Each structure stands twice: as C-alpha cells, then as structure tokens.
Tab-separated table of C-alpha atoms in Angstrom:
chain	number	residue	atom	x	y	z
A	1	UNK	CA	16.348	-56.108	-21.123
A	2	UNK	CA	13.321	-54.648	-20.031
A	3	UNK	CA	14.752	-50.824	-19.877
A	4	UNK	CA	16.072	-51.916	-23.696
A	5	UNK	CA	12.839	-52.856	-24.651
A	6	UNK	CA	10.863	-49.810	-22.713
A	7	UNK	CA	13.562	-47.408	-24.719
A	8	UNK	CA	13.143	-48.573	-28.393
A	9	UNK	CA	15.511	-51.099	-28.304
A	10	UNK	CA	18.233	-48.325	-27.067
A	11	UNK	CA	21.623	-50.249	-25.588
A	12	UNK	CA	21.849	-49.474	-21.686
A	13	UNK	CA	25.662	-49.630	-22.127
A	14	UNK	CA	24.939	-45.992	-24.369
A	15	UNK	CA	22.160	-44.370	-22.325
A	16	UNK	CA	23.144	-41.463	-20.411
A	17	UNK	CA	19.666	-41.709	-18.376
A	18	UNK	CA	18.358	-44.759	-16.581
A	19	UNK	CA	15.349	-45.101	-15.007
A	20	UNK	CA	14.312	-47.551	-13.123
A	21	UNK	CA	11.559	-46.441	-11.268
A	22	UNK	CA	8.917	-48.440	-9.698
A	23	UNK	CA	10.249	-51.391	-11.443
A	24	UNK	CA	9.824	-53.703	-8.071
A	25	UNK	CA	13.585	-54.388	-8.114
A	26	UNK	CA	14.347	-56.073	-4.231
A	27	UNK	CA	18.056	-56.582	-5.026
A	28	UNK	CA	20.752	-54.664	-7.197
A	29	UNK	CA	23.422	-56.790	-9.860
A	30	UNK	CA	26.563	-55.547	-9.752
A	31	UNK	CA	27.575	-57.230	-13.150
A	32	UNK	CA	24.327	-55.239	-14.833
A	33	UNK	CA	24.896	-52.095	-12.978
A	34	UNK	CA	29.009	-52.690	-14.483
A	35	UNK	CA	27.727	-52.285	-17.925
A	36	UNK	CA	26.347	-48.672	-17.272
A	37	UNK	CA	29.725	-47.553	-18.829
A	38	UNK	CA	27.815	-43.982	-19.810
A	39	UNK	CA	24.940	-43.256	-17.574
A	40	UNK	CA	25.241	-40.159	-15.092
A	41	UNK	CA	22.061	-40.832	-14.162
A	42	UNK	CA	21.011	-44.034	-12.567
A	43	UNK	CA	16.784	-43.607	-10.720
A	44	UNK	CA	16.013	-46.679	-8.932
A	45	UNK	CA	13.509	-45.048	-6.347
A	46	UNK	CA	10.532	-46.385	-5.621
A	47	UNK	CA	11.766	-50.081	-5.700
A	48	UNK	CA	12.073	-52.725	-2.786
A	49	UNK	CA	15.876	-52.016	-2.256
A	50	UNK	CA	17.085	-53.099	0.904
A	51	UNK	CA	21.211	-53.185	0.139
A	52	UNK	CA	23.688	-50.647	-1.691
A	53	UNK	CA	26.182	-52.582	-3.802
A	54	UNK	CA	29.201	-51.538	-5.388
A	55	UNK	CA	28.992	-49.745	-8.267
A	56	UNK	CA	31.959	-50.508	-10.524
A	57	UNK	CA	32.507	-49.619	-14.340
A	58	UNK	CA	29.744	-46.658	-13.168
A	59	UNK	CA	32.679	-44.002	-14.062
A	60	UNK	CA	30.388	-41.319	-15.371
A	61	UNK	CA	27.667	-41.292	-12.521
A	62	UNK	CA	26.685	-38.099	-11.689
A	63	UNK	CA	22.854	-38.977	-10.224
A	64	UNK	CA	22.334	-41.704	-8.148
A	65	UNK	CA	18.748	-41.697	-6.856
A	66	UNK	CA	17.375	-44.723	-4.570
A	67	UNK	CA	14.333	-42.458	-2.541
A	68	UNK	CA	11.474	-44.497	-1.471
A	69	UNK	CA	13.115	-48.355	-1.190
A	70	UNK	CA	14.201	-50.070	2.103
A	71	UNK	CA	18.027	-48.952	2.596
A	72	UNK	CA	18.785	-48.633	5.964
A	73	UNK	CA	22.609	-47.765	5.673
A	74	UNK	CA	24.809	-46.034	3.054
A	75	UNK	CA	27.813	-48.085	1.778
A	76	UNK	CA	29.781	-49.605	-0.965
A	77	UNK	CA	30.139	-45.760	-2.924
A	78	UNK	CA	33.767	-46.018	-3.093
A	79	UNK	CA	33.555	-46.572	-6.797
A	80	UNK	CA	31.466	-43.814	-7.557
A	81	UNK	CA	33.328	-41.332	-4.914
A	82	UNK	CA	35.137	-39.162	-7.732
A	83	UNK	CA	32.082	-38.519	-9.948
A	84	UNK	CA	28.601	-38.604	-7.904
A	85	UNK	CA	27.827	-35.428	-7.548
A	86	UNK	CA	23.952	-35.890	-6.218
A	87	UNK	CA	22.390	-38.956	-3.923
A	88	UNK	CA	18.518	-38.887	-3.238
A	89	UNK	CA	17.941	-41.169	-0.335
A	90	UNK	CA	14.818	-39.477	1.182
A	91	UNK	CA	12.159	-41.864	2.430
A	92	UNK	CA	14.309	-45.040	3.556
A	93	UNK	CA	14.819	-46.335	6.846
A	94	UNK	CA	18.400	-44.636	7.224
A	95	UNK	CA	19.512	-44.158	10.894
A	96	UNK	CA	23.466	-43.211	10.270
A	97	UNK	CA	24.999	-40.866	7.556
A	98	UNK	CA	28.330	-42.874	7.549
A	99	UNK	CA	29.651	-44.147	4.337
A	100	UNK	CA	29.086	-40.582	2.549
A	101	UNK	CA	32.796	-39.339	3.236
A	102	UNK	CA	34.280	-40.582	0.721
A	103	UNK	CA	31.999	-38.609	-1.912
A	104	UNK	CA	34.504	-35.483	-2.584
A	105	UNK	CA	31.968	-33.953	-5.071
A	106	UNK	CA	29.124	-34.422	-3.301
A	107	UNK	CA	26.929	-31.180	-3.695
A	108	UNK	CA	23.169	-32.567	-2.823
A	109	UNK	CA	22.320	-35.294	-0.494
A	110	UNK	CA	18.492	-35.464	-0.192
A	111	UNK	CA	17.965	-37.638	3.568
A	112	UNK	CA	14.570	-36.192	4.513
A	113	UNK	CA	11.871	-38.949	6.278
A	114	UNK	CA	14.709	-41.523	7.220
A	115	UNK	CA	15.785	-42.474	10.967
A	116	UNK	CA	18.270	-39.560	11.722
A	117	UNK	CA	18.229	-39.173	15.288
A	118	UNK	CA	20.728	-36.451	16.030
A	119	UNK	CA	21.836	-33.397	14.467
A	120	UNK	CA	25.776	-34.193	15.548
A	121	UNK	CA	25.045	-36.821	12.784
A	122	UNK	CA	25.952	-34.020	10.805
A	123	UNK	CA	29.356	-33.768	11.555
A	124	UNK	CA	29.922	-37.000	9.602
A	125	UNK	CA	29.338	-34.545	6.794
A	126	UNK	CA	32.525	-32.345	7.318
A	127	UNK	CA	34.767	-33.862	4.555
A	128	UNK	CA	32.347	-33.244	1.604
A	129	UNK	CA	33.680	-29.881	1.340
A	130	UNK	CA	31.392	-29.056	-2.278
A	131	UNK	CA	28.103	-29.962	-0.223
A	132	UNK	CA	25.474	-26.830	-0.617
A	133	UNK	CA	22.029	-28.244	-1.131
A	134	UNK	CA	20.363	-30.704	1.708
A	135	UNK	CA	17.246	-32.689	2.945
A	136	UNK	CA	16.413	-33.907	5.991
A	137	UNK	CA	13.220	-32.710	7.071
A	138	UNK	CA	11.252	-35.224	7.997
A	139	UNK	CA	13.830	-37.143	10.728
A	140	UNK	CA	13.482	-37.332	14.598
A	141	UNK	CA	16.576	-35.089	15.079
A	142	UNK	CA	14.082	-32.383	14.268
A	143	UNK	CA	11.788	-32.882	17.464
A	144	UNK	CA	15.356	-31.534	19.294
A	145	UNK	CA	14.744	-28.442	18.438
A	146	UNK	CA	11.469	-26.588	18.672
A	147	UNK	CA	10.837	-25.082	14.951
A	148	UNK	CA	12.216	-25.491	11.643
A	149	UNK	CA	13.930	-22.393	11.731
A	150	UNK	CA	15.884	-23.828	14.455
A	151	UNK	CA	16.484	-26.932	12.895
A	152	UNK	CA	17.912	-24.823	10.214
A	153	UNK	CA	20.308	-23.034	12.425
A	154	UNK	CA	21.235	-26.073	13.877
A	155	UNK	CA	22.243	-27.628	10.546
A	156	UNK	CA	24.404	-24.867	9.843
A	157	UNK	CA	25.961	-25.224	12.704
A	158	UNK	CA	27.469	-28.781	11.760
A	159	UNK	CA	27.657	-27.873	8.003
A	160	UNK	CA	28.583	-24.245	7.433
A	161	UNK	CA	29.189	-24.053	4.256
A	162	UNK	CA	25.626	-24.965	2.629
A	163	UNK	CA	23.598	-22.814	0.584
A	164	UNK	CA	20.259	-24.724	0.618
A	165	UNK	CA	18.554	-26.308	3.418
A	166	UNK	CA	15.387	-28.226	2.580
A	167	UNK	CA	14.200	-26.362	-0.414
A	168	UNK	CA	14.682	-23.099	0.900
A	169	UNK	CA	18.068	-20.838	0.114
A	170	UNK	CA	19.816	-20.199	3.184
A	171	UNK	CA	19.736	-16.800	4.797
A	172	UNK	CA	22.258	-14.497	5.939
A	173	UNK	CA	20.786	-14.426	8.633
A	174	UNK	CA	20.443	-17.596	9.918
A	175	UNK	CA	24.243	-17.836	9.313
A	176	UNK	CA	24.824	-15.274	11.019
A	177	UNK	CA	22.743	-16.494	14.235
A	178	UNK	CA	24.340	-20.508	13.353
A	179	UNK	CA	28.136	-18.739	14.412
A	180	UNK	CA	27.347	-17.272	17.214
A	181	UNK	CA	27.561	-19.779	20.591
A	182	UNK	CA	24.359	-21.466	20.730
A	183	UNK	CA	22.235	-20.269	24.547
A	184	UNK	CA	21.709	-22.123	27.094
C-alpha cells in the first residue's frame, strides 16, 4: 500500500521496479512478495532484514537487492533460481556462500563487508557457470593474503571464469599468474 501510494497509485502486481529502500521493513511476506507477478527488480536494502523467504509467483525477477539489512545466511532462492540474474548482499553479516548454487544465471553477486572467512568459500561458487562480475572486498578472507592484488589472484583461482572482480575488469594477467601453481 505504501509503495502504491508513493507511485501514484501504480498497482505493485504491474510494476517492473520495486523499491523498497530504507522502508524499516524487519521481516519479508511471502503472500505480498507472491503478488510481484512482473517486477525484475525487487531493492529492499537498507531495511532491518534478518531472514530470506521464499520468493514464489516472483517469475520475472531479474534484481534482487537486500545490501545493508541483517541477513546472515542465503536461502530459500529456489523459486527465483531460473531468472535472478543479479543478488546485492554487500554489508550483511553473511559468514557462508551456501544456498547460491542453485542460481544457474547468476552473473553478479555483490558479498563485499560480510563475514567471509576463507577464500575456499569460493568453491561453493563452481556451479554458477554465467558468474563474471563479483564483490567481496571488505571480508576477513582478505587479511589471508597480503594485498588486493593477491586477493584478486586468489579469487580467480576458485572462480576462473570471472571477468570483474570488485569493480575492476580482470586482467590477463592476473589470469595468467591465478593458473599457474600458487608458491610456497
């Protein structure tokens, strides 16, 4: 009702775009989200969020954006696995990148200042095969290494096929140096 009445009286059930930023939403409705029949584009960040729920009837979804809330695991995309093609998580209390498998047209995932302790977290990664364009400065696994180009090479390691790694295009180079056996 309120996104109605913030969009000139626009139906949700129509709208392509939905943004519900900074709205202080704590918990998610399923049967609310169901009606969403159209939107690709569904911004809850900034919001108190603290559980992913299912997301069914979302058919279209292309965007899903929940940076900035309180989730501390990713579940319940099954629904969504087919279409979502982007997830912004950055800035959540995320420790574990399970639950992102099942997203076979997954080509961003934005993780960056969340709990990630170890790059072989990574590896959880390996079946979204369309994945190019990644975040996750910001997380502990980086104090492994000693430098962000390193961190880079070590994230291509796990995930060779990316094109993007936290904002910056990837480098021959660093490809290059990511096959090669890492030194002792």
């Amino acid at each position: 009702k309120q996104w109605s009445a913030e969009n000139d009286g626009k139906s949700p059930a129509e709208a392509t775009d939905i943004n519900l930023c900074a709205k202080s939403i704590a918990k998610l409705d399923s049967k609310t989200l169901a009606t969403l029949k159209c939107c690709e584009k569904l911004s809850l960040s900034t919001n108190m969020i603290d559980k992913m729920i299912n997301l069914p009837g979302m058919t279209e979804l292309k965007i899903l954006s929940l940076g900035r809330n309180n989730l501390k695991k990713v579940e319940k995309l099954e629904d969504v696995a087919g279409t979502l093609e982007q997830l912004w998580l950055s800035y959540n209390q995320i420790a574990s990148l399970d639950g992102l498998s099942c997203l076979s047209n997954l080509t961003t995932l934005y993780c960056s200042n969340n709990l990630i302790k170890s790059f072989s977290e990574l590896d959880k990664l390996k079946a979204n095969e369309q994945l190019r364009d990644v975040l996750f400065i910001g997380n502990p696994m980086y104090s492994e290494v000693a430098s962000k180009e390193e961190a880079r090479i070590e994230i291509l390691r796990h995930l060779p096929n990316l094109k993007k790694i936290d904002g910056e295009f990837v480098k021959p180079s660093e490809l290059e140096t990511a096959q090669m056996p890492p030194s002792e």
